[in-house]
Coordinates of C-alpha atoms in Angstrom, one line a residue:
M1111 CA -41.1 -1.5 -62.5
P1112 CA -38.7 -3.9 -60.6
G1113 CA -39.0 -4.3 -56.8
T1114 CA -36.3 -3.5 -54.3
L1115 CA -33.8 -6.0 -52.9
Y1116 CA -33.3 -5.4 -49.2
L1117 CA -30.1 -6.7 -47.6
I1118 CA -31.3 -7.7 -44.2
P1119 CA -28.8 -8.4 -41.4
N1120 CA -29.4 -11.4 -39.2
T1121 CA -28.2 -11.9 -35.6
L1122 CA -24.8 -13.4 -35.0
G1123 CA -26.1 -16.2 -32.8
P1124 CA -29.0 -17.4 -30.6
T1125 CA -31.1 -14.5 -29.4
D1126 CA -33.7 -14.2 -26.6
A1127 CA -37.2 -14.5 -27.9
A1128 CA -38.6 -12.1 -25.3
P1129 CA -40.4 -9.0 -26.6
G1130 CA -38.0 -6.2 -27.4
A1131 CA -34.9 -8.5 -27.2
L1132 CA -34.1 -8.1 -30.9
S1133 CA -34.1 -4.3 -30.7
H1134 CA -30.7 -4.4 -29.0
I1135 CA -29.2 -5.9 -32.2
L1136 CA -31.4 -4.7 -35.1
P1137 CA -32.7 -1.2 -35.6
G1138 CA -36.5 -0.9 -35.6
Q1139 CA -36.5 0.3 -39.2
V1140 CA -34.8 -3.0 -40.3
Q1141 CA -37.4 -5.1 -38.4
A1142 CA -40.3 -3.0 -39.8
I1143 CA -39.2 -3.5 -43.4
A1144 CA -38.5 -7.3 -42.9
S1145 CA -41.9 -7.7 -41.3
Q1146 CA -43.7 -6.6 -44.4
L1147 CA -41.9 -8.6 -47.0
G1148 CA -43.5 -11.7 -48.5
Y1149 CA -40.5 -13.1 -50.3
F1150 CA -37.0 -13.9 -49.0
V1151 CA -33.8 -15.5 -50.3
A1152 CA -31.8 -17.2 -47.5
E1153 CA -29.1 -19.7 -47.0
N1154 CA -31.4 -21.9 -45.1
A1155 CA -35.2 -21.7 -45.1
K1156 CA -35.6 -23.2 -41.6
T1157 CA -33.3 -20.8 -39.8
A1158 CA -34.7 -17.9 -41.8
R1159 CA -38.2 -18.7 -40.6
A1160 CA -36.8 -18.8 -37.0
F1161 CA -35.4 -15.3 -37.5
L1162 CA -38.6 -14.0 -38.9
K1163 CA -40.5 -15.4 -35.9
L1164 CA -38.3 -13.2 -33.7
I1165 CA -39.2 -10.2 -35.7
A1166 CA -42.9 -11.0 -35.6
I1167 CA -42.9 -11.0 -31.8
D1168 CA -42.5 -7.2 -31.8
H1169 CA -44.5 -6.6 -35.1
P1170 CA -48.0 -8.0 -34.6
L1171 CA -49.0 -6.8 -38.1
A1172 CA -46.2 -8.7 -39.7
K1173 CA -47.1 -11.0 -42.6
P1174 CA -48.1 -14.5 -41.3
L1175 CA -45.2 -16.9 -41.7
Q1176 CA -47.3 -19.3 -43.7
E1177 CA -47.7 -16.6 -46.3
I1178 CA -44.0 -15.9 -46.7
R1179 CA -42.0 -17.6 -49.5
I1180 CA -38.4 -18.4 -48.8
A1181 CA -36.1 -19.5 -51.6
E1182 CA -32.6 -20.9 -50.7
L1183 CA -29.3 -19.6 -52.0
N1184 CA -26.2 -21.4 -50.7
V1185 CA -23.0 -22.9 -51.9
N1186 CA -24.9 -25.7 -53.5
T1187 CA -27.2 -23.5 -55.6
P1188 CA -26.3 -23.7 -59.3
A1189 CA -25.6 -20.4 -61.0
A1190 CA -28.4 -21.1 -63.5
S1191 CA -30.9 -20.8 -60.6
L1192 CA -30.1 -17.2 -59.8
A1193 CA -32.4 -15.9 -62.6
E1194 CA -35.3 -17.7 -61.0
L1195 CA -34.5 -16.2 -57.6
L1196 CA -34.5 -12.8 -59.1
A1197 CA -37.7 -13.2 -61.2
P1198 CA -40.1 -12.0 -58.5
L1199 CA -38.2 -8.7 -58.2
L1200 CA -38.2 -8.2 -61.9
A1201 CA -42.0 -8.7 -61.7
G1202 CA -42.2 -5.8 -59.2
E1203 CA -42.1 -7.6 -55.9
D1204 CA -39.8 -6.4 -53.0
A1205 CA -37.6 -9.1 -51.5
G1206 CA -35.2 -9.6 -48.6
L1207 CA -31.8 -11.3 -48.7
V1208 CA -30.8 -12.9 -45.4
S1209 CA -27.6 -14.6 -44.4
E1210 CA -27.3 -17.3 -41.7
A1211 CA -25.6 -14.8 -39.5
G1212 CA -24.6 -11.1 -39.8
V1213 CA -24.8 -9.1 -42.9
P1214 CA -25.7 -10.8 -46.3
A1215 CA -23.4 -10.8 -49.3
V1216 CA -20.2 -10.5 -47.2
A1217 CA -18.4 -13.9 -47.2
D1218 CA -21.8 -15.1 -48.3
P1219 CA -23.3 -16.6 -51.5
G1220 CA -25.9 -13.8 -51.6
A1221 CA -23.3 -11.6 -53.3
D1222 CA -24.1 -13.4 -56.6
L1223 CA -27.7 -12.4 -56.4
V1224 CA -26.8 -8.8 -55.6
R1225 CA -24.6 -8.7 -58.6
L1226 CA -27.3 -10.0 -60.9
A1227 CA -29.8 -7.5 -59.4
H1228 CA -27.5 -4.7 -60.4
Q1229 CA -27.2 -6.1 -63.9
H1230 CA -31.0 -5.9 -64.3
G1231 CA -31.4 -2.5 -62.8
V1232 CA -32.9 -3.7 -59.5
T1233 CA -32.5 -1.3 -56.6
V1234 CA -30.4 -2.8 -53.8
R1235 CA -30.8 -1.4 -50.3
P1236 CA -28.3 -2.5 -47.6
L1237 CA -29.7 -2.2 -44.1
V1238 CA -27.9 -1.6 -40.8
G1239 CA -27.0 -4.5 -38.6
P1240 CA -24.3 -6.5 -36.9
S1241 CA -21.2 -7.5 -38.9
S1242 CA -18.8 -9.8 -37.0
L1243 CA -15.9 -8.6 -39.2
L1244 CA -16.4 -4.9 -38.5
L1245 CA -17.2 -5.4 -34.9
A1246 CA -13.9 -7.4 -34.6
V1247 CA -11.9 -4.7 -36.2
M1248 CA -13.5 -2.1 -34.0
A1249 CA -12.8 -4.0 -30.8
S1250 CA -9.3 -5.3 -31.7
G1251 CA -7.3 -2.1 -31.3
L1252 CA -5.5 -3.0 -34.6
N1253 CA -5.4 -0.9 -37.8
G1254 CA -9.0 0.0 -38.8
Q1255 CA -7.9 2.1 -41.7
S1256 CA -6.4 -0.7 -43.7
F1257 CA -7.6 -4.3 -43.3
A1258 CA -8.2 -7.4 -45.4
F1259 CA -10.6 -10.3 -44.9
N1260 CA -9.0 -13.6 -46.0
G1261 CA -11.8 -16.1 -45.3
Y1262 CA -10.6 -19.6 -44.4
L1263 CA -7.0 -20.7 -44.5
P1264 CA -5.8 -24.0 -45.9
T1265 CA -6.6 -27.0 -43.7
D1266 CA -3.2 -28.6 -44.5
A1267 CA -0.8 -27.6 -41.7
A1268 CA 2.2 -26.8 -43.9
A1269 CA 0.1 -24.8 -46.4
R1270 CA -1.7 -23.0 -43.6
T1271 CA 1.6 -22.0 -41.9
K1272 CA 3.0 -20.8 -45.3
R1273 CA -0.1 -18.7 -45.8
I1274 CA 0.0 -17.2 -42.3
R1275 CA 3.6 -16.1 -42.9
E1276 CA 2.7 -14.6 -46.3
L1277 CA -0.1 -12.6 -44.7
E1278 CA 2.0 -11.5 -41.7
A1279 CA 4.7 -10.2 -44.1
R1280 CA 2.1 -8.2 -46.0
S1281 CA 0.6 -7.0 -42.7
R1282 CA 4.0 -5.8 -41.5
S1283 CA 5.0 -4.1 -44.8
E1284 CA 1.6 -2.4 -45.4
K1285 CA 0.5 -2.0 -41.8
Q1286 CA -2.6 -3.8 -42.7
T1287 CA -4.7 -5.8 -40.3
Q1288 CA -5.5 -9.3 -41.5
L1289 CA -8.8 -11.0 -40.7
L1290 CA -9.7 -14.7 -41.1
I1291 CA -12.3 -17.2 -39.8
E1292 CA -12.3 -20.9 -39.1
T1293 CA -14.8 -23.6 -38.7
P1294 CA -15.7 -23.2 -35.0
Y1295 CA -14.7 -26.6 -33.8
R1296 CA -11.1 -25.9 -35.2
N1297 CA -10.7 -22.6 -33.4
G1298 CA -8.0 -24.0 -31.1
Q1299 CA -6.0 -25.4 -34.0
M1300 CA -6.2 -22.0 -35.7
L1301 CA -4.9 -20.1 -32.7
E1302 CA -2.1 -22.5 -32.2
A1303 CA -1.1 -22.2 -35.9
L1304 CA -1.2 -18.4 -35.7
V1305 CA 0.9 -18.3 -32.5
A1306 CA 3.4 -20.7 -34.0
G1307 CA 3.6 -19.1 -37.4
C1308 CA 3.8 -15.4 -36.4
Q1309 CA 6.7 -13.4 -35.1
P1310 CA 6.6 -12.9 -31.3
G1311 CA 5.7 -9.2 -31.5
T1312 CA 2.8 -9.6 -33.9
L1313 CA -0.4 -8.6 -32.4
V1314 CA -3.1 -11.3 -32.4
C1315 CA -6.8 -10.7 -31.6
V1316 CA -9.4 -13.4 -30.9
A1317 CA -13.0 -12.1 -31.1
T1318 CA -15.7 -14.6 -30.1
D1319 CA -19.5 -14.5 -30.0
L1320 CA -19.6 -10.8 -30.9
S1321 CA -22.8 -9.0 -29.9
L1322 CA -23.9 -12.0 -27.8
G1323 CA -24.0 -12.4 -24.0
T1324 CA -20.9 -14.6 -24.1
E1325 CA -18.8 -12.1 -26.2
S1326 CA -15.1 -12.1 -25.7
V1327 CA -12.4 -10.0 -27.4
R1328 CA -8.7 -10.3 -26.5
T1329 CA -5.6 -8.8 -28.2
M1330 CA -2.1 -9.8 -27.2
T1331 CA 1.3 -10.4 -28.8
A1332 CA 1.9 -13.8 -30.3
A1333 CA 4.5 -14.3 -27.6
R1334 CA 1.9 -13.7 -24.8
W1335 CA -0.6 -16.0 -26.5
K1336 CA 2.1 -18.6 -26.8
A1337 CA 2.8 -18.4 -23.0
Q1338 CA -1.0 -18.6 -22.3
L1339 CA -1.4 -21.7 -24.4
A1340 CA 1.7 -23.3 -22.9
A1341 CA 0.1 -22.8 -19.5
G1342 CA -3.1 -24.5 -20.7
K1343 CA -5.1 -21.3 -20.9
M1344 CA -7.0 -21.8 -24.1
P1345 CA -9.8 -19.2 -24.8
D1346 CA -13.4 -20.4 -24.3
F1347 CA -14.2 -20.5 -28.0
H1348 CA -14.6 -24.1 -28.9
K1349 CA -17.5 -24.4 -31.4
K1350 CA -18.2 -20.6 -31.0
P1351 CA -18.1 -18.3 -34.1
T1352 CA -14.7 -16.5 -33.9
V1353 CA -12.9 -13.9 -35.9
F1354 CA -9.1 -14.0 -35.8
L1355 CA -7.1 -10.8 -36.6
F1356 CA -3.4 -10.0 -36.6
L1357 CA -1.1 -7.1 -37.3
G1358 CA 2.6 -7.5 -37.9
Q1359 CA 4.8 -5.1 -36.0

């Protein structure tokens, strides 16, 4: 009988290694399940081990790290390797899928393994944990009944502006909140492009370091953001994971 593929949420950033610190972010059940698994699939084995070390602090009976196998699944993993990653589950072993941050299989290559698991009748169990996208929608004050995640926009300035205006038109006509992310060191450029490309009344939210001690969420009209930027008041989000949201009015 196949094993179970557990989708294990990770933290959204650096977390205190003190006893009990992780319980503020991940439910005890999630930690308990992860502490007993001997096989994981992760984007990066090194950071996955660091995450498992945090769990082990509060779970003294957790499997020793040296006994845990971690296979990597990232953007460089060829599709032909997915069967090999799934093989231990088909042989009856339970496994954990872990993203670099937040929930796995959402804007994450782990989705390919989940799809293959379903094709082979493997039980998939998503576990509760932080999702930067949902936390951003919750905190933004924008429409949480209809929203779309668009990932990264084009890096070319003209193409990016064109895409912003397309998404804003859709947002206005469908009353749909639009979400996007950017490479953290380009956060400033992304906000400037949004402010320049959107209509003055469009609501723009910048949600940074969600669930962390440096968390910041701010929603204003594009016109107010423009005035802030003109006054040299750029948000403190350089090189920090940030979700951008906007809703056309």
